Amino acid sequence: AVPAVLAAAMASAELGEMLSSEDPELKVAALLRCADAGLFDPPDLLCDCLSDRDALVRGTAAKAFTAAGTKAVPYMGKVSQLLTSSDVGAKCAAAEVLGAFAADAAPHASAVAALLDDPAEDKMAVALMAGCNVTTGDAARPKAAWRFPRAAAAEALPKLGADGRAFAAAVAKLLHDSVPEVRCVAVASLGAMGMEGAAHEEAVLSLLTTERDPRVIASVATSLAEMGKARGCSNQPAMDAILRLLLSQHPGVRAAAAGALGSLGDAGSVHIAKLLRCLTDRSPQVKIAAISSIVALGPPGQVYAVDLCRLAVDEWQLPAVRASALDALPLLGERGAALAYEVAELLEDPEEEVRFAAMRVLEIFSKGYGDV
């Protein structure tokens, strides 16, 4: 026991030295080690990393907090103090951490909501992370919640339960923000706010009359579906809007609309023929979204197992599309299992991704359907 305690102390001391370093790469390495092992020691230095001047250090620190679980809960009060920091990045990091701790951070919902009126942007994060992979479609920009405190707040509030949902009206004001990425986060936030968010469905719908950014429009499709689920049924204007978005010129919008239909259960299954047409879309992204939605619709989707198998064996399709179709088959019950012979033939496919998917599927079939 003594050597184990000594080893733990030495490990903590080493992490402390790395976290105290002026080198951001060392800090990130230490934080990743903490996140991988679920460590939360030394806690004060971990907290300090949330206000580090380097955006990647802050983001990795947020991951370390989340991975630490209950060990980090006693420090939620200290994290909340960063919400009033003069450093924009620290505010964003604090909001992200508090959102990750849900009910344990719910008492700080009002402090998080105060950031919804914060007009600042962490431009230093953009400069430091140019070319970073932690992005939302723009290779030179970190995600909005890492740059705009108001976006960080909007993203965090739905995760804080009823205390966070109480600020739905304040989030709705961001639907008219001048920054498209912030509008996108606001739309998604309202969709995640249950009935409180659904009360603003008309405002979200109205965005489609003026919005030009495809990321925001795609978010509208998803949000409308979430609002319909919260209400127990989808309003006809919302459903009509989702169906229209299937015809968008932007593949990301079409994919979001296809995904929205799959999340609507019986209301979405009425339009399953439109999802089938998406299987012939020119965009792989749309095809994969349609595959997932057909599966999500349950028994109505199982009828189309052969259509998905046809996609899987089509050598003209991208391997990712074919693999997605294969992985869907075990989720389609006996109709999917009945296609085991066709799947087995793909074990010799020239595409590695397809071969591996076929192996996965056959293994599942063997466990769930005996000699099938």
CSV table of C-alpha atoms in Angstrom, one decimal, residues 7 18 59 65-66 106 114 123 126 145-146 151 167 177 200 220 222-223 229 232 273 292-293 313 339 342 366:
chain,number,residue,atom,x,y,z
A,7,ALA,CA,3.6,6.5,-6.6
A,18,MET,CA,3.5,20.2,-15.9
A,59,GLY,CA,-10.7,23.3,-23.7
A,65,PHE,CA,-13.2,18.4,-15.3
A,66,THR,CA,-15.9,16.4,-17.1
A,106,ALA,CA,-27.9,23.9,-11.7
A,114,ALA,CA,-26.1,36.5,-17.4
A,123,LYS,CA,-10.5,36.7,-30.9
A,126,VAL,CA,-9.1,32.3,-33.2
A,145,ALA,CA,-19.1,28.3,-27.5
A,146,TRP,CA,-15.3,28.6,-27.2
A,151,ALA,CA,-23.0,31.1,-27.2
A,167,PHE,CA,-34.1,31.2,-19.5
A,177,ASP,CA,-27.8,37.8,-33.2
A,200,HIS,CA,-40.6,29.7,-29.2
A,220,VAL,CA,-33.7,24.8,-37.5
A,222,THR,CA,-33.3,19.5,-36.0
A,223,SER,CA,-34.7,22.0,-33.4
A,229,LYS,CA,-41.0,15.5,-29.6
A,232,GLY,CA,-45.8,15.0,-28.1
A,273,ALA,CA,-41.0,7.5,-48.9
A,292,SER,CA,-30.1,6.3,-39.7
A,293,SER,CA,-33.6,7.8,-39.8
A,313,VAL,CA,-23.7,-4.0,-52.1
A,339,LEU,CA,-30.0,-10.7,-45.7
A,342,GLU,CA,-25.8,-11.0,-49.1
A,366,SER,CA,-24.7,-15.1,-35.3
